[in-house]
C-alpha positions as a Python dict, from the first residue, in 0.01 Angstrom:
ca = {
    (1, 'X'): (0, 0, 0),
    (2, 'X'): (-232, 289, -71),
    (3, 'X'): (-114, 568, -296),
    (4, 'X'): (-17, 863, -78),
    (5, 'X'): (-92, 1227, -146),
    (6, 'X'): (87, 1542, -45),
    (7, 'X'): (-207, 1677, 150),
    (8, 'X'): (-254, 1374, 372),
    (9, 'X'): (-10, 1502, 630),
    (10, 'X'): (219, 1201, 615),
    (11, 'X'): (559, 1277, 477),
    (12, 'X'): (690, 1020, 236),
    (13, 'X'): (1017, 1107, 76),
    (14, 'X'): (1213, 916, -182),
    (15, 'X'): (1587, 972, -166),
    (16, 'X'): (1774, 884, -483),
    (17, 'X'): (2145, 809, -482),
    (18, 'X'): (2271, 846, -836),
    (19, 'X'): (2585, 713, -1001),
    (20, 'X'): (2683, 733, -1366),
    (21, 'X'): (2927, 556, -1596),
    (22, 'X'): (3214, 711, -1788),
    (23, 'X'): (3108, 1025, -1975),
    (24, 'X'): (3227, 873, -2299),
    (25, 'X'): (2978, 591, -2262),
    (26, 'X'): (2604, 605, -2245),
    (27, 'X'): (2506, 756, -1911),
    (28, 'X'): (2314, 506, -1703),
    (29, 'X'): (2171, 617, -1372),
    (30, 'X'): (2141, 358, -1098),
    (31, 'X'): (1882, 465, -845),
    (32, 'X'): (1833, 327, -499),
    (33, 'X'): (1515, 446, -333),
    (34, 'X'): (1453, 474, 38),
    (35, 'X'): (1100, 513, 169),
    (36, 'X'): (1087, 720, 485),
    (37, 'X'): (810, 874, 692),
    (38, 'X'): (741, 1100, 989),
    (39, 'X'): (488, 997, 1250),
    (40, 'X'): (306, 1228, 1485),
    (41, 'X'): (121, 1201, 1814),
    (42, 'X'): (-222, 1071, 1700),
    (43, 'X'): (-432, 1316, 1902),
    (44, 'X'): (-234, 1619, 1784),
    (45, 'X'): (-236, 1491, 1427),
    (46, 'X'): (-613, 1432, 1435),
    (47, 'X'): (-685, 1781, 1570),
    (48, 'X'): (-452, 1933, 1313),
    (49, 'X'): (-632, 1756, 1029),
    (50, 'X'): (-969, 1867, 1164),
    (51, 'X'): (-854, 2231, 1164),
    (52, 'X'): (-718, 2182, 813),
    (53, 'X'): (-1051, 2042, 689),
    (54, 'X'): (-1240, 2311, 877),
    (55, 'X'): (-1059, 2570, 666),
    (56, 'X'): (-1177, 2402, 345),
    (57, 'X'): (-913, 2139, 267),
    (58, 'X'): (-1025, 1825, 84),
    (59, 'X'): (-864, 1504, -41),
    (60, 'X'): (-1051, 1503, -373),
    (61, 'X'): (-732, 1468, -572),
    (62, 'X'): (-640, 1150, -383),
    (63, 'X'): (-729, 840, -583),
    (64, 'X'): (-693, 593, -294),
    (65, 'X'): (-574, 330, -539),
    (66, 'X'): (-562, -26, -406),
    (67, 'X'): (-513, -342, -609),
    (68, 'X'): (-541, -141, -928),
    (69, 'X'): (-872, 33, -858),
    (70, 'X'): (-1029, 312, -658),
    (71, 'X'): (-1295, 245, -393),
    (72, 'X'): (-1660, 265, -490),
    (73, 'X'): (-1888, 528, -330),
    (74, 'X'): (-2042, 246, -128),
    (75, 'X'): (-1702, 138, 3),
    (76, 'X'): (-1592, 490, 85),
    (77, 'X'): (-1889, 725, 140),
    (78, 'X'): (-1832, 1097, 181),
    (79, 'X'): (-1865, 1263, 521),
    (80, 'X'): (-2022, 1576, 373),
    (81, 'X'): (-2227, 1712, 86),
    (82, 'X'): (-2101, 1989, -133),
    (83, 'X'): (-1754, 2094, -238),
    (84, 'X'): (-1585, 2074, 101),
    (85, 'X'): (-1640, 2035, 474),
    (86, 'X'): (-1539, 2384, 575),
    (87, 'X'): (-1674, 2504, 907),
    (88, 'X'): (-1735, 2155, 1045),
    (89, 'X'): (-1725, 2124, 1421),
    (90, 'X'): (-1498, 1880, 1598),
    (91, 'X'): (-1803, 1681, 1703),
    (92, 'X'): (-1918, 1649, 1341),
    (93, 'X'): (-1567, 1549, 1241),
    (94, 'X'): (-1559, 1274, 1502),
    (95, 'X'): (-1912, 1151, 1431),
    (96, 'X'): (-1850, 1053, 1068),
    (97, 'X'): (-1780, 677, 1062),
    (98, 'X'): (-1618, 703, 716),
    (99, 'X'): (-1371, 973, 814),
    (100, 'X'): (-1030, 874, 678),
    (101, 'X'): (-870, 1083, 951),
    (102, 'X'): (-940, 793, 1187),
    (103, 'X'): (-626, 578, 1218),
    (104, 'X'): (-482, 753, 914),
    (105, 'X'): (-120, 671, 997),
    (106, 'X'): (-183, 297, 1018),
    (107, 'X'): (-387, 301, 698),
    (108, 'X'): (-119, 497, 513),
    (109, 'X'): (158, 259, 620),
    (110, 'X'): (-26, -74, 595),
    (111, 'X'): (-78, -294, 292),
    (112, 'X'): (-452, -253, 234),
    (113, 'X'): (-464, -538, -14),
    (114, 'X'): (-424, -776, 281),
    (115, 'X'): (-771, -680, 402),
    (116, 'X'): (-956, -636, 75),
    (117, 'X'): (-871, -266, 37),
    (118, 'X'): (-1179, -59, 128),
    (119, 'X'): (-1422, -351, 125),
    (120, 'X'): (-1519, -360, 493),
    (121, 'X'): (-1709, -689, 451),
    (122, 'X'): (-1400, -875, 328),
    (123, 'X'): (-1300, -991, 678),
    (124, 'X'): (-1432, -925, 1032),
    (125, 'X'): (-1354, -579, 1168),
    (126, 'X'): (-1138, -695, 1461),
    (127, 'X'): (-927, -918, 1239),
    (128, 'X'): (-899, -641, 981),
    (129, 'X'): (-772, -398, 1244),
    (130, 'X'): (-509, -640, 1372),
    (131, 'X'): (-382, -721, 1023),
    (132, 'X'): (-354, -353, 935),
    (133, 'X'): (-167, -274, 1256),
    (134, 'X'): (83, -556, 1212),
    (135, 'X'): (133, -463, 847),
    (136, 'X'): (199, -100, 941),
    (137, 'X'): (451, -209, 1207),
    (138, 'X'): (631, -433, 960),
    (139, 'X'): (654, -163, 695),
    (140, 'X'): (780, 81, 957),
    (141, 'X'): (1050, -164, 1066),
    (142, 'X'): (1154, -219, 706),
    (143, 'X'): (1204, 152, 640),
    (144, 'X'): (1563, 269, 643),
    (145, 'X'): (1454, 572, 843),
    (146, 'X'): (1150, 719, 1011),
    (147, 'X'): (1117, 1014, 1244),
    (148, 'X'): (883, 1146, 1510),
    (149, 'X'): (749, 1501, 1497),
    (150, 'X'): (773, 1529, 1875),
    (151, 'X'): (1148, 1452, 1868),
    (152, 'X'): (1292, 1686, 1605),
    (153, 'X'): (1657, 1686, 1715),
    (154, 'X'): (1674, 1308, 1749),
    (155, 'X'): (1498, 1275, 1414),
    (156, 'X'): (1762, 1497, 1254),
    (157, 'X'): (2043, 1300, 1418),
    (158, 'X'): (1903, 968, 1295),
    (159, 'X'): (1854, 1098, 942),
    (160, 'X'): (2208, 1236, 923),
    (161, 'X'): (2364, 918, 1063),
    (162, 'X'): (2153, 690, 843),
    (163, 'X'): (2221, 864, 512),
    (164, 'X'): (2558, 1024, 593),
    (165, 'X'): (2419, 1369, 520),
    (166, 'X'): (2432, 1693, 716),
    (167, 'X'): (2160, 1957, 739),
    (168, 'X'): (2271, 2318, 726),
    (169, 'X'): (2067, 2412, 1032),
    (170, 'X'): (1950, 2216, 1336),
    (171, 'X'): (1585, 2115, 1347),
    (172, 'X'): (1368, 2328, 1573),
    (173, 'X'): (1109, 2185, 1811),
    (174, 'X'): (802, 2403, 1765),
    (175, 'X'): (541, 2323, 2027),
    (176, 'X'): (307, 2600, 1912),
    (177, 'X'): (89, 2439, 1643),
    (178, 'X'): (-269, 2470, 1526),
    (179, 'X'): (-348, 2152, 1714),
    (180, 'X'): (-182, 2291, 2025),
    (181, 'X'): (-409, 2593, 2013),
    (182, 'X'): (-725, 2380, 2032),
    (183, 'X'): (-872, 2350, 2380),
    (184, 'X'): (-1047, 2017, 2430),
    (185, 'X'): (-1169, 1848, 2745),
    (186, 'X'): (-1057, 1507, 2869),
    (187, 'X'): (-1369, 1334, 2739),
    (188, 'X'): (-1300, 1463, 2388),
    (189, 'X'): (-938, 1351, 2409),
    (190, 'X'): (-1047, 1003, 2514),
    (191, 'X'): (-1293, 998, 2224),
    (192, 'X'): (-1018, 1088, 1978),
    (193, 'X'): (-794, 820, 2126),
    (194, 'X'): (-1070, 563, 2080),
    (195, 'X'): (-1123, 665, 1718),
    (196, 'X'): (-749, 635, 1662),
    (197, 'X'): (-679, 329, 1872),
    (198, 'X'): (-467, 166, 1600),
    (199, 'X'): (-266, 485, 1554),
    (200, 'X'): (-214, 503, 1930),
    (201, 'X'): (-74, 149, 1933),
    (202, 'X'): (142, 218, 1629),
    (203, 'X'): (279, 536, 1782),
    (204, 'X'): (373, 359, 2107),
    (205, 'X'): (549, 94, 1901),
    (206, 'X'): (718, 359, 1687),
    (207, 'X'): (849, 549, 1991),
    (208, 'X'): (1009, 234, 2128),
    (209, 'X'): (1162, 141, 1791),
    (210, 'X'): (1276, 501, 1740),
    (211, 'X'): (1458, 506, 2075),
    (212, 'X'): (1623, 173, 1998),
    (213, 'X'): (1754, 304, 1667),
    (214, 'X'): (1866, 628, 1826),
    (215, 'X'): (2054, 452, 2106),
    (216, 'X'): (2217, 215, 1858),
    (217, 'X'): (2339, 502, 1641),
    (218, 'X'): (2472, 685, 1948),
    (219, 'X'): (2660, 376, 2067),
    (220, 'X'): (2799, 327, 1718),
    (221, 'X'): (2910, 690, 1707),
    (222, 'X'): (3084, 661, 2045),
    (223, 'X'): (3260, 344, 1934),
    (224, 'X'): (3377, 512, 1614),
    (225, 'X'): (3499, 809, 1817),
    (226, 'X'): (3697, 582, 2051),
    (227, 'X'): (3861, 413, 1754),
    (228, 'X'): (3941, 752, 1603),
    (229, 'X'): (4086, 879, 1931),
    (230, 'X'): (4301, 567, 1968),
    (231, 'X'): (4437, 603, 1615),
    (232, 'X'): (4514, 969, 1679),
    (233, 'X'): (4702, 883, 1999),
    (234, 'X'): (4906, 619, 1818),
    (235, 'X'): (4986, 866, 1541),
    (236, 'X'): (5083, 1129, 1797),
    (237, 'X'): (5316, 888, 1977),
    (238, 'X'): (5484, 786, 1654),
    (239, 'X'): (5534, 1151, 1560),
    (240, 'X'): (5691, 1229, 1897),
    (241, 'X'): (5987, 1007, 1810),
    (242, 'X'): (6055, 1176, 1477),
    (243, 'X'): (6214, 1507, 1592),
    (244, 'X'): (6484, 1325, 1793),
    (245, 'X'): (6584, 1107, 1499),
    (246, 'X'): (6582, 1404, 1265),
    (247, 'X'): (6803, 1599, 1508),
    (248, 'X'): (7056, 1317, 1513),
    (249, 'X'): (7060, 1311, 1135),
    (250, 'X'): (7102, 1686, 1116),
    (251, 'X'): (7385, 1675, 1373),
    (252, 'X'): (7602, 1444, 1166),
    (253, 'X'): (7884, 1604, 968),
    (254, 'X'): (7953, 1505, 610),
    (255, 'X'): (8234, 1248, 574),
    (256, 'X'): (8573, 1349, 439),
    (257, 'X'): (8522, 1155, 117),
    (258, 'X'): (8191, 1328, 56),
    (259, 'X'): (8342, 1673, 117),
    (260, 'X'): (8634, 1590, -114),
    (261, 'X'): (8389, 1483, -383),
    (262, 'X'): (8209, 1815, -360),
    (263, 'X'): (8532, 2013, -375),
    (264, 'X'): (8656, 1818, -676),
    (265, 'X'): (8324, 1860, -857),
    (266, 'X'): (8298, 2232, -808),
}
Protein backbone atom coordinates (compact mmCIF):
# COMPACT_ATOMS: atom_id res chain seq x y z
CA UNK A 1 0.00 0.00 0.00
CA UNK A 2 1.34 3.42 -0.89
CA UNK A 3 2.79 5.58 1.85
CA UNK A 4 0.23 8.21 2.77
CA UNK A 5 0.90 11.86 3.48
CA UNK A 6 -0.91 14.36 5.63
CA UNK A 7 -1.71 16.65 2.73
CA UNK A 8 -3.39 14.05 0.56
CA UNK A 9 -6.77 14.66 2.12
CA UNK A 10 -7.29 11.09 3.27
CA UNK A 11 -7.33 10.69 6.99
CA UNK A 12 -5.43 7.72 8.26
CA UNK A 13 -5.23 7.45 11.99
CA UNK A 14 -3.45 4.89 14.09
CA UNK A 15 -5.03 4.28 17.47
CA UNK A 16 -2.75 2.70 20.03
CA UNK A 17 -4.10 0.85 23.05
CA UNK A 18 -1.33 0.61 25.59
CA UNK A 19 -0.89 -1.71 28.56
CA UNK A 20 2.11 -2.03 30.84
CA UNK A 21 3.44 -4.58 33.31
CA UNK A 22 4.04 -4.10 37.01
CA UNK A 23 5.96 -0.90 37.75
CA UNK A 24 8.61 -2.90 39.55
CA UNK A 25 9.39 -4.79 36.36
CA UNK A 26 10.62 -3.50 33.07
CA UNK A 27 7.80 -1.58 31.42
CA UNK A 28 6.76 -3.25 28.19
CA UNK A 29 4.15 -1.57 26.04
CA UNK A 30 1.91 -3.78 23.96
CA UNK A 31 0.46 -1.82 21.07
CA UNK A 32 -2.46 -2.79 18.92
CA UNK A 33 -2.88 -0.59 15.87
CA UNK A 34 -6.10 0.07 14.01
CA UNK A 35 -6.02 1.60 10.56
CA UNK A 36 -9.03 3.79 9.88
CA UNK A 37 -10.01 6.22 7.15
CA UNK A 38 -12.64 8.75 6.11
CA UNK A 39 -14.04 8.69 2.61
CA UNK A 40 -15.68 11.58 0.84
CA UNK A 41 -18.01 12.07 -2.10
CA UNK A 42 -15.59 11.83 -5.07
CA UNK A 43 -16.84 14.91 -6.92
CA UNK A 44 -16.68 17.12 -3.82
CA UNK A 45 -13.28 15.70 -2.89
CA UNK A 46 -11.91 16.31 -6.40
CA UNK A 47 -13.12 19.92 -6.48
CA UNK A 48 -11.71 20.50 -3.01
CA UNK A 49 -8.29 19.21 -4.05
CA UNK A 50 -8.35 21.37 -7.17
CA UNK A 51 -9.02 24.48 -5.06
CA UNK A 52 -6.25 23.40 -2.69
CA UNK A 53 -3.77 23.01 -5.56
CA UNK A 54 -4.97 26.26 -7.12
CA UNK A 55 -3.87 28.05 -3.95
CA UNK A 56 -0.35 26.62 -4.28
CA UNK A 57 -0.44 23.27 -2.48
CA UNK A 58 1.87 20.52 -3.73
CA UNK A 59 2.64 16.92 -2.82
CA UNK A 60 6.41 17.28 -3.22
CA UNK A 61 7.08 15.86 0.22
CA UNK A 62 5.19 12.66 -0.66
CA UNK A 63 7.57 9.88 -1.63
CA UNK A 64 4.93 7.59 -3.16
CA UNK A 65 6.92 4.59 -2.00
CA UNK A 66 5.87 1.24 -3.47
CA UNK A 67 7.78 -2.03 -3.25
CA UNK A 68 10.70 -0.22 -1.68
CA UNK A 69 11.18 2.49 -4.31
CA UNK A 70 9.73 5.74 -5.58
CA UNK A 71 8.32 6.07 -9.11
CA UNK A 72 10.58 7.32 -11.88
CA UNK A 73 9.78 10.61 -13.68
CA UNK A 74 8.67 8.52 -16.65
CA UNK A 75 6.26 6.52 -14.49
CA UNK A 76 4.86 9.58 -12.76
CA UNK A 77 5.31 12.75 -14.85
CA UNK A 78 4.47 16.14 -13.38
CA UNK A 79 1.34 18.01 -14.43
CA UNK A 80 3.10 21.38 -14.30
CA UNK A 81 6.43 23.13 -14.60
CA UNK A 82 7.80 25.26 -11.83
CA UNK A 83 7.41 25.13 -8.08
CA UNK A 84 3.65 24.62 -7.94
CA UNK A 85 0.43 24.62 -9.94
CA UNK A 86 -1.11 27.70 -8.37
CA UNK A 87 -3.75 29.44 -10.44
CA UNK A 88 -4.57 26.39 -12.55
CA UNK A 89 -8.06 26.27 -13.97
CA UNK A 90 -10.40 23.36 -13.39
CA UNK A 91 -10.10 22.47 -17.06
CA UNK A 92 -6.29 22.31 -16.80
CA UNK A 93 -6.62 20.23 -13.66
CA UNK A 94 -8.88 17.73 -15.41
CA UNK A 95 -6.82 17.61 -18.61
CA UNK A 96 -3.63 16.28 -17.00
CA UNK A 97 -3.59 12.48 -17.51
CA UNK A 98 -1.02 12.04 -14.72
CA UNK A 99 -3.03 13.90 -12.10
CA UNK A 100 -2.98 11.85 -8.90
CA UNK A 101 -6.24 13.49 -7.89
CA UNK A 102 -7.98 11.09 -10.27
CA UNK A 103 -9.30 8.10 -8.29
CA UNK A 104 -7.14 9.15 -5.36
CA UNK A 105 -9.20 7.31 -2.76
CA UNK A 106 -8.93 3.96 -4.52
CA UNK A 107 -5.21 4.45 -5.10
CA UNK A 108 -4.63 5.38 -1.46
CA UNK A 109 -6.49 2.33 -0.16
CA UNK A 110 -5.36 -0.28 -2.69
CA UNK A 111 -2.21 -2.39 -2.68
CA UNK A 112 -0.31 -0.89 -5.61
CA UNK A 113 2.22 -3.70 -5.64
CA UNK A 114 -0.50 -5.92 -7.13
CA UNK A 115 -0.39 -3.87 -10.33
CA UNK A 116 3.30 -3.07 -10.58
CA UNK A 117 3.09 0.16 -8.58
CA UNK A 118 3.27 3.12 -10.98
CA UNK A 119 4.40 1.09 -13.98
CA UNK A 120 1.37 1.51 -16.24
CA UNK A 121 2.67 -1.06 -18.75
CA UNK A 122 2.78 -3.84 -16.15
CA UNK A 123 -0.76 -5.05 -16.95
CA UNK A 124 -3.58 -3.81 -19.22
CA UNK A 125 -5.35 -0.69 -18.00
CA UNK A 126 -8.80 -2.29 -17.57
CA UNK A 127 -7.39 -5.18 -15.56
CA UNK A 128 -5.29 -2.79 -13.51
CA UNK A 129 -8.35 -0.71 -12.64
CA UNK A 130 -10.37 -3.75 -11.56
CA UNK A 131 -7.56 -5.10 -9.39
CA UNK A 132 -7.09 -1.73 -7.69
CA UNK A 133 -10.81 -1.37 -7.02
CA UNK A 134 -11.15 -4.85 -5.53
CA UNK A 135 -8.03 -4.33 -3.43
CA UNK A 136 -9.39 -1.03 -2.10
CA UNK A 137 -12.71 -2.67 -1.23
CA UNK A 138 -10.96 -5.50 0.60
CA UNK A 139 -8.78 -3.15 2.62
CA UNK A 140 -11.83 -1.07 3.48
CA UNK A 141 -13.69 -4.17 4.68
CA UNK A 142 -10.71 -5.21 6.78
CA UNK A 143 -10.53 -1.88 8.60
CA UNK A 144 -11.98 -1.86 12.09
CA UNK A 145 -13.61 1.47 11.30
CA UNK A 146 -14.12 3.89 8.45
CA UNK A 147 -16.35 6.93 8.19
CA UNK A 148 -18.02 9.05 5.55
CA UNK A 149 -17.63 12.82 5.50
CA UNK A 150 -21.23 13.24 4.38
CA UNK A 151 -22.52 11.35 7.45
CA UNK A 152 -20.78 12.98 10.41
CA UNK A 153 -23.17 11.93 13.19
CA UNK A 154 -23.30 8.31 12.06
CA UNK A 155 -19.52 8.34 11.68
CA UNK A 156 -19.17 9.55 15.27
CA UNK A 157 -21.61 6.91 16.51
CA UNK A 158 -19.74 4.11 14.73
CA UNK A 159 -16.37 5.30 16.03
CA UNK A 160 -17.61 5.51 19.62
CA UNK A 161 -19.28 2.10 19.49
CA UNK A 162 -16.31 0.45 17.78
CA UNK A 163 -13.62 1.71 20.15
CA UNK A 164 -15.73 2.24 23.28
CA UNK A 165 -14.76 5.91 23.39
CA UNK A 166 -16.83 9.05 23.75
CA UNK A 167 -16.20 12.40 22.09
CA UNK A 168 -16.73 15.49 24.21
CA UNK A 169 -18.86 17.18 21.56
CA UNK A 170 -21.10 15.86 18.79
CA UNK A 171 -19.77 16.02 15.25
CA UNK A 172 -21.18 18.83 13.15
CA UNK A 173 -22.33 18.40 9.56
CA UNK A 174 -20.89 21.39 7.70
CA UNK A 175 -22.28 21.58 4.19
CA UNK A 176 -20.52 24.85 3.42
CA UNK A 177 -17.11 23.85 2.03
CA UNK A 178 -14.72 25.17 -0.57
CA UNK A 179 -15.95 22.49 -2.93
CA UNK A 180 -19.54 23.48 -2.23
CA UNK A 181 -18.77 27.04 -3.25
CA UNK A 182 -17.63 25.99 -6.73
CA UNK A 183 -20.28 26.36 -9.42
CA UNK A 184 -19.87 23.76 -12.15
CA UNK A 185 -22.22 22.71 -14.92
CA UNK A 186 -23.56 19.20 -15.45
CA UNK A 187 -21.07 18.44 -18.21
CA UNK A 188 -18.17 19.24 -15.90
CA UNK A 189 -19.65 17.08 -13.15
CA UNK A 190 -19.98 14.18 -15.56
CA UNK A 191 -16.38 14.71 -16.64
CA UNK A 192 -15.19 14.58 -13.03
CA UNK A 193 -17.23 11.43 -12.44
CA UNK A 194 -15.60 9.81 -15.47
CA UNK A 195 -12.12 10.74 -14.26
CA UNK A 196 -12.98 9.28 -10.87
CA UNK A 197 -14.98 6.27 -11.97
CA UNK A 198 -13.15 3.92 -9.59
CA UNK A 199 -13.69 6.31 -6.69
CA UNK A 200 -17.38 6.54 -7.59
CA UNK A 201 -17.70 2.75 -7.46
CA UNK A 202 -15.74 2.57 -4.22
CA UNK A 203 -17.88 5.26 -2.62
CA UNK A 204 -21.12 3.47 -3.56
CA UNK A 205 -19.70 0.30 -2.06
CA UNK A 206 -18.53 2.17 1.04
CA UNK A 207 -21.95 3.75 1.62
CA UNK A 208 -23.61 0.35 1.55
CA UNK A 209 -21.01 -1.20 3.87
CA UNK A 210 -21.19 1.85 6.15
CA UNK A 211 -24.98 1.54 6.50
CA UNK A 212 -24.67 -2.18 7.22
CA UNK A 213 -22.18 -1.53 10.02
CA UNK A 214 -24.28 1.30 11.38
CA UNK A 215 -27.47 -0.79 11.44
CA UNK A 216 -25.63 -3.68 13.08
CA UNK A 217 -24.26 -1.45 15.83
CA UNK A 218 -27.72 0.05 16.40
CA UNK A 219 -29.32 -3.39 16.66
CA UNK A 220 -26.58 -4.48 19.04
CA UNK A 221 -27.14 -1.37 21.16
CA UNK A 222 -30.90 -1.99 21.32
CA UNK A 223 -30.32 -5.61 22.31
CA UNK A 224 -27.91 -4.55 25.05
CA UNK A 225 -30.44 -1.98 26.26
CA UNK A 226 -33.20 -4.61 26.42
CA UNK A 227 -30.96 -6.89 28.46
CA UNK A 228 -30.07 -4.01 30.76
CA UNK A 229 -33.74 -3.05 31.19
CA UNK A 230 -34.68 -6.66 31.98
CA UNK A 231 -31.94 -6.92 34.60
CA UNK A 232 -33.06 -3.65 36.15
CA UNK A 233 -36.67 -4.86 36.32
CA UNK A 234 -35.59 -8.10 37.99
CA UNK A 235 -33.49 -6.16 40.48
CA UNK A 236 -36.39 -3.81 41.17
CA UNK A 237 -38.77 -6.70 41.80
CA UNK A 238 -36.34 -8.38 44.18
CA UNK A 239 -35.90 -5.11 46.07
CA UNK A 240 -39.66 -4.66 46.42
CA UNK A 241 -39.82 -7.73 48.67
CA UNK A 242 -37.10 -6.52 51.03
CA UNK A 243 -38.98 -3.79 52.99
CA UNK A 244 -41.73 -6.23 54.04
CA UNK A 245 -39.24 -8.78 55.37
CA UNK A 246 -37.26 -6.09 57.13
CA UNK A 247 -40.46 -4.77 58.74
CA UNK A 248 -41.28 -8.22 60.08
CA UNK A 249 -37.79 -8.51 61.52
CA UNK A 250 -38.02 -5.08 63.10
CA UNK A 251 -41.45 -5.91 64.58
CA UNK A 252 -40.20 -8.88 66.55
CA UNK A 253 -39.53 -8.34 70.25
CA UNK A 254 -36.40 -9.70 71.90
CA UNK A 255 -36.96 -13.02 73.71
CA UNK A 256 -37.04 -13.17 77.50
CA UNK A 257 -33.75 -15.05 77.66
CA UNK A 258 -32.06 -12.43 75.52
CA UNK A 259 -33.41 -9.58 77.67
CA UNK A 260 -32.31 -11.39 80.84
CA UNK A 261 -28.84 -11.81 79.38
CA UNK A 262 -28.59 -8.08 78.73
CA UNK A 263 -29.79 -7.20 82.22
CA UNK A 264 -27.35 -9.61 83.84
CA UNK A 265 -24.45 -8.30 81.74
CA UNK A 266 -25.06 -4.66 82.46
